[in-house]
Amino acid sequence: MGKRTERIRTYIRFDKKIVSAVRRLAKKGGRFYTRSIVREAEINEKTFYNHYKSYDDFFEKKGEEVRKAVREADTDTPVNAPLNVYFENVLDRLYEVRGVLDIFIILNNTKLVDPILKAIRFRVYRTWREKDDASYRIFTALSIDEFLKWRNEAYSKEKIAEHAKNIAWFADHAKDIKNHRV
């Protein structure tokens, strides 16, 4: 095994330790800083700073991983694909970054959630062929509830298709729900 491969493996192990530590700290509640993260992860503070400039840089890079996952799902799904296919791709990509995603959910970080919802809103409006903010708010509330159900199932890979189908149904019927037809 080459030095480059070993460095990549070391980075992945390090990154998993950091993400796990931040998740544990976030679940405990309260504020935490770089020092508490490295203490929880049982790594050297210098090692943390070799990979991230700061506490905020860690969150920015991890947030970008999640946003990238949603962008990739968007670009990999044909524009004319049914919404359940699109949402299945989105959930499949989010499954890959679920540890990081969970941190942002626990911390209620809207900086991350807003770009995800914006990408999804664009796709839904394209399907609806019109902008309807009231229906979209209904769709968003129902979708977030469905997403949290998936999270409560420990991000079950087997349940992705089922949840994607439900979210697509919400998109297809949000206007009817708004008009009390369902």
mmCIF file of C-alpha atoms in Angstrom:
data_model
loop_
_atom_site.group_PDB
_atom_site.id
_atom_site.type_symbol
_atom_site.label_atom_id
_atom_site.label_comp_id
_atom_site.label_asym_id
_atom_site.label_seq_id
_atom_site.Cartn_x
_atom_site.Cartn_y
_atom_site.Cartn_z
ATOM 1 C CA MET A 1 0.000 0.000 0.000
ATOM 2 C CA GLY A 2 1.369 3.396 -1.011
ATOM 3 C CA LYS A 3 1.825 6.444 1.193
ATOM 4 C CA ARG A 4 -0.987 8.289 -0.588
ATOM 5 C CA THR A 5 -3.457 5.459 0.063
ATOM 6 C CA GLU A 6 -2.415 5.341 3.710
ATOM 7 C CA ARG A 7 -2.883 9.135 4.060
ATOM 8 C CA ILE A 8 -6.377 8.865 2.570
ATOM 9 C CA ARG A 9 -7.302 6.039 4.954
ATOM 10 C CA THR A 10 -5.932 8.004 7.901
ATOM 11 C CA TYR A 11 -7.934 11.064 6.847
ATOM 12 C CA ILE A 12 -11.136 9.007 6.547
ATOM 13 C CA ARG A 13 -10.619 7.490 10.024
ATOM 14 C CA PHE A 14 -9.853 10.939 11.439
ATOM 15 C CA ASP A 15 -12.903 12.454 9.755
ATOM 16 C CA LYS A 16 -15.192 9.713 11.080
ATOM 17 C CA LYS A 17 -13.877 10.309 14.603
ATOM 18 C CA ILE A 18 -14.549 14.038 14.323
ATOM 19 C CA VAL A 19 -18.060 13.591 12.906
ATOM 20 C CA SER A 20 -18.929 11.029 15.598
ATOM 21 C CA ALA A 21 -17.584 13.308 18.327
ATOM 22 C CA VAL A 22 -19.553 16.307 17.054
ATOM 23 C CA ARG A 23 -22.738 14.189 16.846
ATOM 24 C CA ARG A 24 -22.286 13.073 20.459
ATOM 25 C CA LEU A 25 -21.647 16.635 21.621
ATOM 26 C CA ALA A 26 -24.598 17.975 19.639
ATOM 27 C CA LYS A 27 -26.908 15.367 21.182
ATOM 28 C CA LYS A 28 -25.764 16.434 24.658
ATOM 29 C CA GLY A 29 -26.828 19.989 23.843
ATOM 30 C CA GLY A 30 -25.199 23.259 24.745
ATOM 31 C CA ARG A 31 -22.306 24.996 23.050
ATOM 32 C CA PHE A 32 -19.055 23.305 22.196
ATOM 33 C CA TYR A 33 -15.813 24.363 20.618
ATOM 34 C CA THR A 34 -12.772 22.903 18.891
ATOM 35 C CA ARG A 35 -11.159 21.912 22.167
ATOM 36 C CA SER A 36 -14.221 19.946 23.298
ATOM 37 C CA ILE A 37 -14.462 18.278 19.861
ATOM 38 C CA VAL A 38 -10.856 17.068 19.885
ATOM 39 C CA ARG A 39 -11.194 15.924 23.487
ATOM 40 C CA GLU A 40 -14.361 13.963 22.635
ATOM 41 C CA ALA A 41 -12.759 12.513 19.465
ATOM 42 C CA GLU A 42 -9.563 11.676 21.377
ATOM 43 C CA ILE A 43 -7.319 13.319 18.794
ATOM 44 C CA ASN A 44 -4.653 15.992 18.965
ATOM 45 C CA GLU A 45 -5.822 19.572 18.456
ATOM 46 C CA LYS A 46 -2.967 20.119 15.990
ATOM 47 C CA THR A 47 -4.286 17.226 13.893
ATOM 48 C CA PHE A 48 -7.678 18.922 13.750
ATOM 49 C CA TYR A 49 -6.065 22.157 12.544
ATOM 50 C CA ASN A 50 -4.068 20.267 9.903
ATOM 51 C CA HIS A 51 -7.405 19.442 8.252
ATOM 52 C CA TYR A 52 -9.611 22.405 9.179
ATOM 53 C CA LYS A 53 -8.746 26.058 9.660
ATOM 54 C CA SER A 54 -11.276 26.461 12.432
ATOM 55 C CA TYR A 55 -14.442 25.143 14.032
ATOM 56 C CA ASP A 56 -16.445 27.124 11.452
ATOM 57 C CA ASP A 57 -14.342 25.721 8.604
ATOM 58 C CA PHE A 58 -15.262 22.184 9.747
ATOM 59 C CA PHE A 59 -18.968 23.025 9.547
ATOM 60 C CA GLU A 60 -18.580 24.816 6.225
ATOM 61 C CA LYS A 61 -16.779 21.853 4.631
ATOM 62 C CA LYS A 62 -19.233 19.338 6.051
ATOM 63 C CA GLY A 63 -22.168 21.458 4.927
ATOM 64 C CA GLU A 64 -20.697 21.559 1.449
ATOM 65 C CA GLU A 65 -20.594 17.734 1.423
ATOM 66 C CA VAL A 66 -24.342 17.611 2.035
ATOM 67 C CA ARG A 67 -25.131 20.358 -0.491
ATOM 68 C CA LYS A 68 -22.952 18.573 -3.054
ATOM 69 C CA ALA A 69 -24.892 15.344 -2.489
ATOM 70 C CA VAL A 70 -28.182 17.110 -3.275
ATOM 71 C CA ARG A 71 -26.687 18.886 -6.318
ATOM 72 C CA GLU A 72 -25.420 15.557 -7.656
ATOM 73 C CA ALA A 73 -28.832 13.974 -7.203
ATOM 74 C CA ASP A 74 -30.358 16.905 -9.045
ATOM 75 C CA THR A 75 -27.944 16.754 -11.983
ATOM 76 C CA ASP A 76 -28.046 12.934 -12.172
ATOM 77 C CA THR A 77 -31.845 12.824 -12.350
ATOM 78 C CA PRO A 78 -33.302 13.640 -15.770
ATOM 79 C CA VAL A 79 -35.533 16.720 -15.770
ATOM 80 C CA ASN A 80 -38.532 14.704 -16.977
ATOM 81 C CA ALA A 81 -38.061 11.898 -14.432
ATOM 82 C CA PRO A 82 -40.944 11.256 -12.040
ATOM 83 C CA LEU A 83 -40.550 12.968 -8.670
ATOM 84 C CA ASN A 84 -40.293 9.650 -6.806
ATOM 85 C CA VAL A 85 -37.142 8.869 -8.859
ATOM 86 C CA TYR A 86 -35.733 12.309 -8.041
ATOM 87 C CA PHE A 87 -36.467 11.988 -4.310
ATOM 88 C CA GLU A 88 -35.074 8.458 -4.248
ATOM 89 C CA ASN A 89 -31.833 9.844 -5.718
ATOM 90 C CA VAL A 90 -31.796 12.675 -3.162
ATOM 91 C CA LEU A 91 -32.343 10.300 -0.218
ATOM 92 C CA ASP A 92 -29.794 7.870 -1.630
ATOM 93 C CA ARG A 93 -27.174 10.638 -1.734
ATOM 94 C CA LEU A 94 -28.139 11.921 1.710
ATOM 95 C CA TYR A 95 -27.761 8.365 3.013
ATOM 96 C CA GLU A 96 -24.071 8.568 2.091
ATOM 97 C CA VAL A 97 -23.586 11.696 4.246
ATOM 98 C CA ARG A 98 -26.113 10.805 6.961
ATOM 99 C CA GLY A 99 -23.668 11.261 9.859
ATOM 100 C CA VAL A 100 -22.918 14.825 8.840
ATOM 101 C CA LEU A 101 -26.536 15.519 7.974
ATOM 102 C CA ASP A 102 -27.580 14.356 11.423
ATOM 103 C CA ILE A 103 -25.275 16.913 13.065
ATOM 104 C CA PHE A 104 -26.934 19.744 11.171
ATOM 105 C CA ILE A 105 -30.406 18.441 12.024
ATOM 106 C CA ILE A 106 -29.560 18.120 15.733
ATOM 107 C CA LEU A 107 -28.094 21.626 15.743
ATOM 108 C CA ASN A 108 -31.077 22.928 13.720
ATOM 109 C CA ASN A 109 -28.689 24.536 11.233
ATOM 110 C CA THR A 110 -30.757 26.393 8.635
ATOM 111 C CA LYS A 111 -27.648 27.409 6.670
ATOM 112 C CA LEU A 112 -27.521 23.830 5.446
ATOM 113 C CA VAL A 113 -31.217 23.068 5.152
ATOM 114 C CA ASP A 114 -32.152 26.170 3.138
ATOM 115 C CA PRO A 115 -29.992 25.348 0.051
ATOM 116 C CA ILE A 116 -31.337 21.783 0.077
ATOM 117 C CA LEU A 117 -34.922 23.015 0.175
ATOM 118 C CA LYS A 118 -34.152 25.551 -2.561
ATOM 119 C CA ALA A 119 -32.895 22.804 -4.905
ATOM 120 C CA ILE A 120 -35.943 20.677 -4.139
ATOM 121 C CA ARG A 121 -38.308 23.659 -4.552
ATOM 122 C CA PHE A 122 -36.868 24.343 -8.000
ATOM 123 C CA ARG A 123 -37.497 20.720 -9.055
ATOM 124 C CA VAL A 124 -41.035 20.667 -7.639
ATOM 125 C CA TYR A 125 -41.971 23.997 -9.270
ATOM 126 C CA ARG A 126 -40.610 22.705 -12.559
ATOM 127 C CA THR A 127 -42.933 19.703 -12.239
ATOM 128 C CA TRP A 128 -45.894 21.884 -11.251
ATOM 129 C CA ARG A 129 -45.115 24.298 -14.121
ATOM 130 C CA GLU A 130 -46.051 27.202 -11.859
ATOM 131 C CA LYS A 131 -45.002 28.803 -8.616
ATOM 132 C CA ASP A 132 -47.377 28.183 -5.714
ATOM 133 C CA ASP A 133 -45.796 29.141 -2.398
ATOM 134 C CA ALA A 134 -48.757 28.124 -0.221
ATOM 135 C CA SER A 135 -48.801 24.597 -1.687
ATOM 136 C CA TYR A 136 -45.037 24.419 -1.451
ATOM 137 C CA ARG A 137 -45.132 25.243 2.280
ATOM 138 C CA ILE A 138 -47.559 22.337 2.776
ATOM 139 C CA PHE A 139 -45.315 20.071 0.713
ATOM 140 C CA THR A 140 -42.235 21.172 2.707
ATOM 141 C CA ALA A 141 -43.875 20.499 6.081
ATOM 142 C CA LEU A 142 -45.058 17.041 5.018
ATOM 143 C CA SER A 143 -41.691 16.218 3.409
ATOM 144 C CA ILE A 144 -39.716 17.238 6.466
ATOM 145 C CA ASP A 145 -41.990 15.068 8.590
ATOM 146 C CA GLU A 146 -41.375 12.136 6.209
ATOM 147 C CA PHE A 147 -37.634 12.785 6.283
ATOM 148 C CA LEU A 148 -37.644 12.755 10.093
ATOM 149 C CA LYS A 149 -39.485 9.415 10.019
ATOM 150 C CA TRP A 150 -36.646 8.078 7.877
ATOM 151 C CA ARG A 151 -34.136 9.551 10.348
ATOM 152 C CA ASN A 152 -35.962 7.851 13.239
ATOM 153 C CA GLU A 153 -35.549 4.573 11.353
ATOM 154 C CA ALA A 154 -31.781 5.159 11.572
ATOM 155 C CA TYR A 155 -31.660 6.211 7.894
ATOM 156 C CA SER A 156 -32.657 2.738 6.732
ATOM 157 C CA LYS A 157 -31.326 2.152 3.205
ATOM 158 C CA GLU A 158 -34.170 -0.325 2.628
ATOM 159 C CA LYS A 159 -36.791 2.373 3.302
ATOM 160 C CA ILE A 160 -35.468 4.985 0.848
ATOM 161 C CA ALA A 161 -37.831 4.033 -1.996
ATOM 162 C CA GLU A 162 -40.851 4.036 0.329
ATOM 163 C CA HIS A 163 -40.082 7.484 1.744
ATOM 164 C CA ALA A 164 -39.245 8.879 -1.719
ATOM 165 C CA LYS A 165 -42.632 7.633 -2.970
ATOM 166 C CA ASN A 166 -44.388 9.347 -0.048
ATOM 167 C CA ILE A 167 -42.556 12.628 -0.632
ATOM 168 C CA ALA A 168 -43.412 12.490 -4.345
ATOM 169 C CA TRP A 169 -47.054 11.898 -3.398
ATOM 170 C CA PHE A 170 -46.955 15.022 -1.212
ATOM 171 C CA ALA A 171 -45.611 17.018 -4.164
ATOM 172 C CA ASP A 172 -48.296 15.646 -6.462
ATOM 173 C CA HIS A 173 -51.099 16.377 -3.993
ATOM 174 C CA ALA A 174 -49.981 19.523 -2.135
ATOM 175 C CA LYS A 175 -52.373 21.728 -4.110
ATOM 176 C CA ASP A 176 -55.272 19.387 -3.341
ATOM 177 C CA ILE A 177 -54.320 19.384 0.330
ATOM 178 C CA LYS A 178 -54.214 23.183 0.273
ATOM 179 C CA ASN A 179 -57.693 23.229 -1.264
ATOM 180 C CA HIS A 180 -58.973 20.536 1.159
ATOM 181 C CA ARG A 181 -59.612 18.006 -1.618
ATOM 182 C CA VAL A 182 -57.711 15.078 -0.076
#
